[in-house]
PDB file of C-alpha atoms in Angstrom:
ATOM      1  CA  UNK A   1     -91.882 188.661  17.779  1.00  0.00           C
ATOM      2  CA  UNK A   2     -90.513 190.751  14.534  1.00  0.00           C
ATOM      3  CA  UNK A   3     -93.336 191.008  12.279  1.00  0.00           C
ATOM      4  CA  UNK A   4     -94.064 193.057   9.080  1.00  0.00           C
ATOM      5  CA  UNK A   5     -97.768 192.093   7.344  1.00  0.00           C
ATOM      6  CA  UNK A   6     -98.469 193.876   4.000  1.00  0.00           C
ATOM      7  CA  UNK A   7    -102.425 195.022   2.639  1.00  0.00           C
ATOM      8  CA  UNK A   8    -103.692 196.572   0.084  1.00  0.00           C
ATOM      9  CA  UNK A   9    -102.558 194.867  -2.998  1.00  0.00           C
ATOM     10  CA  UNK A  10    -105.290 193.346  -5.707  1.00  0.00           C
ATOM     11  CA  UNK A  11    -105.625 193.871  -9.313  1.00  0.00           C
ATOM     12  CA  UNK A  12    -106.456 197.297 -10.881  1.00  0.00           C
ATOM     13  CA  UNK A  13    -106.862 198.740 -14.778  1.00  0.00           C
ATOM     14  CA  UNK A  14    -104.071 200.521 -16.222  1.00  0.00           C
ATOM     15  CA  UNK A  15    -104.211 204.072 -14.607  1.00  0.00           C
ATOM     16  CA  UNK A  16    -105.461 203.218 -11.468  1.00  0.00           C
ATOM     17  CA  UNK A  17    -104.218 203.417  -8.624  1.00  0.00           C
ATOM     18  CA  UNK A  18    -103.714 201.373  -5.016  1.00  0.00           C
ATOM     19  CA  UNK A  19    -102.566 201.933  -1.480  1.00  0.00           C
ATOM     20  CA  UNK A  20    -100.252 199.229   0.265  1.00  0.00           C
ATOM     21  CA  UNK A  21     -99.744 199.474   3.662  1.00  0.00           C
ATOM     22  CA  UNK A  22     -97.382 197.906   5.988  1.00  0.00           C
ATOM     23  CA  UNK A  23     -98.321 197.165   9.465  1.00  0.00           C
ATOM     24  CA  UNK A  24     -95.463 196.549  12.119  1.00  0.00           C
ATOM     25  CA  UNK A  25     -95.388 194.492  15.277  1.00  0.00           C
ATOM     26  CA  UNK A  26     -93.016 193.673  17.794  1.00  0.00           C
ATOM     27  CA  UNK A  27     -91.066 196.702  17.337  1.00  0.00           C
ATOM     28  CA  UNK A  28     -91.375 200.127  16.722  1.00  0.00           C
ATOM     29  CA  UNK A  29     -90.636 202.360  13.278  1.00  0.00           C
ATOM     30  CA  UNK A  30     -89.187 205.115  14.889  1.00  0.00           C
ATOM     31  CA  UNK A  31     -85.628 204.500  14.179  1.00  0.00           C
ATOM     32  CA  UNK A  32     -85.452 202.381  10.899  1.00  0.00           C
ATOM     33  CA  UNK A  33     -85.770 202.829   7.356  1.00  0.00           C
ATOM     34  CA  UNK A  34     -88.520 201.061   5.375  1.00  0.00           C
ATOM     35  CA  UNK A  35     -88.434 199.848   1.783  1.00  0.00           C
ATOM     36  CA  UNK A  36     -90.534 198.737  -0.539  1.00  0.00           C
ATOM     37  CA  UNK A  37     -89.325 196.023  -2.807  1.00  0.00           C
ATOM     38  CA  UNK A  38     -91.077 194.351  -6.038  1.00  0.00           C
ATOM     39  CA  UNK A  39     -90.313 191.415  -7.586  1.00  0.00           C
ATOM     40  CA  UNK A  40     -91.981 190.033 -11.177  1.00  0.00           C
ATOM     41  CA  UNK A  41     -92.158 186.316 -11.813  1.00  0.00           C
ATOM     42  CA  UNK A  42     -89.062 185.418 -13.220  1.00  0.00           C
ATOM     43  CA  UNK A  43     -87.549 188.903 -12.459  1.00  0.00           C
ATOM     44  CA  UNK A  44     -85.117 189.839  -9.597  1.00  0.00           C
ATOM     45  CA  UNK A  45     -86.635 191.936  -6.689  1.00  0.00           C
ATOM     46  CA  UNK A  46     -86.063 195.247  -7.330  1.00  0.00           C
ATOM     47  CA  UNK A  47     -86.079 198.637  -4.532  1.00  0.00           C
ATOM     48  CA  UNK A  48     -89.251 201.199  -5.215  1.00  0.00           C
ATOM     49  CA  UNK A  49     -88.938 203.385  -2.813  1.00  0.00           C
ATOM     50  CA  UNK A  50     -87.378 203.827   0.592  1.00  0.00           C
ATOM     51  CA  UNK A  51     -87.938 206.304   3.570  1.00  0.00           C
ATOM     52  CA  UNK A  52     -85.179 207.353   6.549  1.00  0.00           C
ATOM     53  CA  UNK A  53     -86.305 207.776   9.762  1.00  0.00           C
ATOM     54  CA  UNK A  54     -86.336 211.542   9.210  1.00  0.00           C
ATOM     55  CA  UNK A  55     -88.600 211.089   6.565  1.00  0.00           C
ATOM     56  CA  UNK A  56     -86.034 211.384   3.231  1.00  0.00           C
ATOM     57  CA  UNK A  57     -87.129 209.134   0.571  1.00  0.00           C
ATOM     58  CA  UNK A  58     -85.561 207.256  -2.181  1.00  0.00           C
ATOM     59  CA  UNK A  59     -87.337 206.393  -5.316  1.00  0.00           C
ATOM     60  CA  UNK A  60     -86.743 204.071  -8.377  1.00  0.00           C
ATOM     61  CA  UNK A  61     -86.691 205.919 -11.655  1.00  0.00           C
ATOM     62  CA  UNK A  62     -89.541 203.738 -13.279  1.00  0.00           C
ATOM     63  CA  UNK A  63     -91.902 205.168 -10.438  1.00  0.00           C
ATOM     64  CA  UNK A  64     -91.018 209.013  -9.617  1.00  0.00           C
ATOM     65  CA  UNK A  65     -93.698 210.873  -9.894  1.00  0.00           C
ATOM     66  CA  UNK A  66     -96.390 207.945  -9.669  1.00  0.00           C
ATOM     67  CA  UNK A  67     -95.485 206.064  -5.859  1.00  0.00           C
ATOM     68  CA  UNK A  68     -95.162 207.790  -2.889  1.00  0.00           C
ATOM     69  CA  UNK A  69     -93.979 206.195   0.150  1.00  0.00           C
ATOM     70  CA  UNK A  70     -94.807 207.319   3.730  1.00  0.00           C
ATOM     71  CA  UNK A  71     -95.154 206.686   7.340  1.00  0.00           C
ATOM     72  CA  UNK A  72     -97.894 207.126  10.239  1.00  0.00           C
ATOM     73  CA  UNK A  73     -95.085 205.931  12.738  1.00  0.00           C
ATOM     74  CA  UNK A  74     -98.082 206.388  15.645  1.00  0.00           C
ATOM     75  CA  UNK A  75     -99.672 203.650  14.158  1.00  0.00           C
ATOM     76  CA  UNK A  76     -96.226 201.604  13.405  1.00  0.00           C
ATOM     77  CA  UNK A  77     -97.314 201.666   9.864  1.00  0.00           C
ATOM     78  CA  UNK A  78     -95.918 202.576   6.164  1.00  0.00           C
ATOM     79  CA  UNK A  79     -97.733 203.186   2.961  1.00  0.00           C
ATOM     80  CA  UNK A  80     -96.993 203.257  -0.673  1.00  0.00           C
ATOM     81  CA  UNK A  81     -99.337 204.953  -2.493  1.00  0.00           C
ATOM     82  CA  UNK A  82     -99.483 204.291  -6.260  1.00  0.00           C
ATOM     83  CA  UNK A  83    -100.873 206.014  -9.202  1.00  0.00           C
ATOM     84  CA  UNK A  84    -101.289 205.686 -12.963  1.00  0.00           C
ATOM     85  CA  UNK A  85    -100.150 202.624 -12.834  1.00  0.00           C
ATOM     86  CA  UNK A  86     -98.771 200.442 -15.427  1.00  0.00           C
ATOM     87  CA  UNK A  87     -98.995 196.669 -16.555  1.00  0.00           C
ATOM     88  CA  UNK A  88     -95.048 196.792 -15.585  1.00  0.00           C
ATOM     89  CA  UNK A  89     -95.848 197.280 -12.465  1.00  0.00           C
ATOM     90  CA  UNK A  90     -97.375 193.692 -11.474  1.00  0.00           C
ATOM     91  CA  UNK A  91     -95.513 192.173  -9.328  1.00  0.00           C
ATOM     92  CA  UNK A  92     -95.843 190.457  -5.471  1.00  0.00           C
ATOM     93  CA  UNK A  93     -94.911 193.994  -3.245  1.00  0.00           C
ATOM     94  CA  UNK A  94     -92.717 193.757  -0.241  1.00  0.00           C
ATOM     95  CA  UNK A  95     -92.199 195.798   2.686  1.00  0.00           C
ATOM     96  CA  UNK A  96     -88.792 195.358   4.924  1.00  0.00           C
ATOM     97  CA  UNK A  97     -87.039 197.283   7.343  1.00  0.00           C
ATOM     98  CA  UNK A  98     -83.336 197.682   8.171  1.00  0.00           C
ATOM     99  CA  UNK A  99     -80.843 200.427   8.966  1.00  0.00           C
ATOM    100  CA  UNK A 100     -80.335 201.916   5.634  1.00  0.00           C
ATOM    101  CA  UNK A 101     -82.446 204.251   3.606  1.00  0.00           C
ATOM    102  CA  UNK A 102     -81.613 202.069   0.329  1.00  0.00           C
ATOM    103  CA  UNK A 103     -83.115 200.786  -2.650  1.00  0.00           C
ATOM    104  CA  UNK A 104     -80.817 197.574  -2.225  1.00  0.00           C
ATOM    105  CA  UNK A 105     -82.277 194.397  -0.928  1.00  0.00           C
ATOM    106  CA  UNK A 106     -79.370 193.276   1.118  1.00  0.00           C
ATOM    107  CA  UNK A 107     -79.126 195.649   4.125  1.00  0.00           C
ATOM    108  CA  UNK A 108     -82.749 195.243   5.421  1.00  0.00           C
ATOM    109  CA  UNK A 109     -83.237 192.657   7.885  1.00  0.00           C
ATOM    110  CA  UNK A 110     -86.869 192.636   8.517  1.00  0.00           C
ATOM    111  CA  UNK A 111     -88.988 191.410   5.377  1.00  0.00           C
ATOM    112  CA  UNK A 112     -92.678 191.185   5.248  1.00  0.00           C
ATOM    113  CA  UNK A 113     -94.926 188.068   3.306  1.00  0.00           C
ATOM    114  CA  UNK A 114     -96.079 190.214   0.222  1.00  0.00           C
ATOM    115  CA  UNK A 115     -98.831 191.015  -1.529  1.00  0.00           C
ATOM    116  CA  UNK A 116     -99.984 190.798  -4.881  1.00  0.00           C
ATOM    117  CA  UNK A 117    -100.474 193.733  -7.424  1.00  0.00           C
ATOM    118  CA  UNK A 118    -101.852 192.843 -10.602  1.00  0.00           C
ATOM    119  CA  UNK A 119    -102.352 195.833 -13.298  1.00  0.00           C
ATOM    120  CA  UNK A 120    -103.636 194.304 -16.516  1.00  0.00           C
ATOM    121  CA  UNK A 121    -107.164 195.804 -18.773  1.00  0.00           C
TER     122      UNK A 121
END
């Protein structure tokens, strides 16, 4: 069974920072991109970042130079690290795989549950 399961979210100060992670089961990383998604509450989901299978990654302007996504593909698993983040930057997080190395929703057909990031003082 396909299954992506997302960690690390919660709710953090302005400036902080977090670690998602992405944990995959029932197939392996190897040979697929990942994505990260966002989505607000009344918002449409929006890319972050995304990573190739030979590690080249993709990044939405509103987050160069604050999110890094990454891979331990021994341990099936993906990360996005974020720092200094922002109040604009709550939103549920998603993780998703597919064949692309995009920042657009529609060509990943593996999608994890979410989780929750919350930056407010």
């Amino acid at each position: 069974q396909v299954q992506l399961v997302e960690s690390g979210g919660g709710s953090v100060q302005p400036g902080g920072s977090l670690r998602l992670s992405c944990v995959a089961s029932g197939f392996t990383l190897d040979y697929y991109a990942i994505g990260w998604f966002r989505q607000a509450p009344g918002k449409e989901r929006e890319g972050v970042a995304a990573i190739s299978g030979s590690d080249d990654t993709k990044y939405a302007d509103s987050v160069k130079g604050r999110f890094t996504i990454s891979t331990d593909r021994a341990k099936n698993t993906a990360y996005l690290q974020m720092n200094r983040l922002k109040p604009e930057d709550t939103a549920v997080y998603f993780c998703a795989v597919g064949a692309s190395t995009t920042l657009v929703a529609w060509p990943y057909d593996y999608w994890g549950q979410g989780t929750q990031v919350t930056v407010s003082s």
